[in-house]
Amino acid sequence: MTWLAETAMLSQGWRRFLLLVLAGAVAGLSVPPLFILPALFLAMPIWVWALDGAERGRGWRRLFGPAFAIGFAFGWGYFLVAFHWLGAAFFVDGGWVLWAMPFAIAALAALIALFWGLASALAHLSWSHGWVRILTLAAWLALAEFARGHLFTGFPFDLLGYALTGSDEMMQLASVIGVYGLTFLAPLLAMTPALVWPGDDRSWSHRLAPLFLALFVIAAQLGYGWNRLTGISATERTDVTLRLVQPLVYEHADFGNVDPVALVDRLIMLSDMRMDPTDQGLADITQLVWPESSLPFFLETYPEALARIARMLPEQASLLAGVPRRPLALAETGSTQPPFNSVVAIDTEGEIIASYDKAHLVPFGEYLPFADFFSQLGITQFVPGADGWSAGDVRRRLMSLPGAPAPLVLVCYEIIFSGDLGETEGAQYLLNVTNDAWFDRSIGPAQHAHHARLRAVEEGMSLVRAANTGLTFATDPLGRITAQLVPGQMAALDVRPHQKLDGTAFSRLRHWPFLIAVIAGILCGFVAARGRPRRQRGQL
């Protein structure tokens, strides 16, 4: 490790850049569902050592100089590994844009890495010796991750804190500090080897103390989680039973090739299928759930679909289905806005009694940033729709259903926005409908599902997740999976959500403890920097 530390400190130019890219790639192995936590402890100190040896620029190079390049390179490597699974979407439609996959993944990783580059540069402005420097870097990095999750519509996939959620026990700390609090804690712990190496005249017991402290914190996290899992009992609700259908609908990739009659036949067959001899089919179901994109056509183009659904549903039941929904024409302009990606509730009369329109759209998936530029290159969003998709109202996620507890409806990746789920107070459970078929045979669906589970822990509410091709499952308010289907299996799953908890520390305080801790860490860096001896004129 001393050799590695000295190499990181003394390297410059392209050698340092390449070393940091490789270190970031190693750190990327800590993301869900890999959870190789030691990789983070191996990689993060290299960032610290590189900053130890980084030259200080003047003028604009103080912010966009070597320290920025170090953080950018590390982030680029991390996100290349963390986001590599997004390339699976390029195989859709016969892979005609497969040539663009490596460039698109590299460009996205580089774009997100800009946040880490800025964090690295800002931390280096107040760089000092000892433990304060890792506190400063961890604080700026956590703040950069918070900005990544909120600016420009936000893209909080694979926050560093997910590395500390590899088990049910480890996940429980999110109920207190949320994933952003874990995102501050993870690099702070993983950087402690930079306080051990390179070797100096301190005793081994003195040098290893920070590393043992980090391991003690992780052990305490596990202990807290075990105590919470054994100390809180989750009770199933008796007033609602949901049937989740996993239909393997692949027609979502091309609306023009959908056969509505055959597709509705398949969905109805799956919905009323008997999974075992005691299964009563839909007889005991209060809500039937079809996932996102399960009906990839506008309902008005096949009106008989509503009548057939009404005949299928037992009395007092309703269907929640993922459909595209066409908004009304804009009379002022004589044109129509793009459609919504929606969830509609249909009752036994065939009436749409409630709806929710997805508010957080996926960049490049459901809308195209800088559309004029990219359209000239022949690039469109992946989800069909020539004019993109419209964003709905985030305040309308709570869906009130007659005689049933109200779910908080979240479509696809809306579930990854920690602390920004909408009207959680009136919700009784989280309902996530998604279509991850674009990323089949990659780690993407498992990664997305793990992000969703952590929202259940943060909010203290059950999660019910219906996915087109998987993963379809339900959890209790502690994030433990209580029932699930095998990915890629055409089947249905009956679940009952659990009673929500009285609240969690995170659901009450949200991000305030995290932001206070981050600001304190940054201030510590500036205070330590003020006490740093100034270099005399002429000194190197």
Coordinates of N, CA, C and O in Angstrom, one line a residue, residues 99 103-104 107 364 368-381:
W99 N -23.7 0.9 -32.7 CA -22.4 1.6 -32.9 C -22.3 2.7 -31.9 O -21.1 3.1 -31.5
F103 N -19.9 5.1 -27.1 CA -19.8 6.6 -27.1 C -20.8 7.2 -26.1 O -20.5 8.1 -25.3
A104 N -22.1 6.6 -26.1 CA -23.1 7.2 -25.3 C -22.8 6.9 -23.8 O -23.0 7.8 -23.0
A107 N -19.9 9.1 -22.7 CA -20.3 10.5 -22.6 C -21.2 10.7 -21.4 O -21.0 11.7 -20.7
F364 N -33.2 11.0 -22.2 CA -32.8 10.2 -23.3 C -33.7 8.9 -23.4 O -33.7 8.2 -24.4
L368 N -35.8 14.0 -24.8 CA -34.4 14.1 -25.4 C -33.9 15.5 -25.1 O -34.4 16.5 -25.6
P369 N -32.9 15.6 -24.1 CA -32.3 16.9 -23.9 C -31.6 17.4 -25.2 O -31.1 16.6 -25.9
F370 N -31.7 18.7 -25.4 CA -31.1 19.3 -26.6 C -31.6 18.6 -27.9 O -30.8 18.1 -28.7
A371 N -32.9 18.5 -27.9 CA -33.6 17.6 -29.0 C -33.2 18.1 -30.4 O -33.0 17.2 -31.3
D372 N -33.1 19.4 -30.7 CA -32.8 19.8 -32.0 C -31.4 19.3 -32.5 O -31.3 18.9 -33.6
F373 N -30.4 19.3 -31.6 CA -29.1 18.9 -31.9 C -29.1 17.4 -32.2 O -28.6 16.9 -33.2
F374 N -29.6 16.6 -31.2 CA -29.6 15.1 -31.3 C -30.4 14.6 -32.4 O -30.1 13.6 -33.1
S375 N -31.5 15.3 -32.7 CA -32.4 14.8 -33.8 C -31.7 14.9 -35.2 O -31.9 14.1 -36.1
Q376 N -30.8 15.9 -35.3 CA -30.0 16.0 -36.6 C -29.1 14.8 -36.8 O -28.7 14.5 -37.9
L377 N -28.7 14.1 -35.6 CA -27.8 13.0 -35.7 C -28.6 11.7 -35.8 O -28.1 10.6 -35.8
G378 N -30.0 11.8 -35.9 CA -30.8 10.6 -36.0 C -31.1 10.0 -34.6 O -31.5 8.8 -34.6
I379 N -30.8 10.6 -33.5 CA -30.9 10.1 -32.2 C -32.2 10.5 -31.6 O -32.6 11.7 -31.6
T380 N -33.0 9.6 -31.1 CA -34.3 9.9 -30.5 C -34.3 9.2 -29.1 O -33.4 8.5 -28.7
Q381 N -35.4 9.6 -28.3 CA -35.5 8.9 -27.0 C -35.8 7.4 -27.3 O -36.4 7.1 -28.3

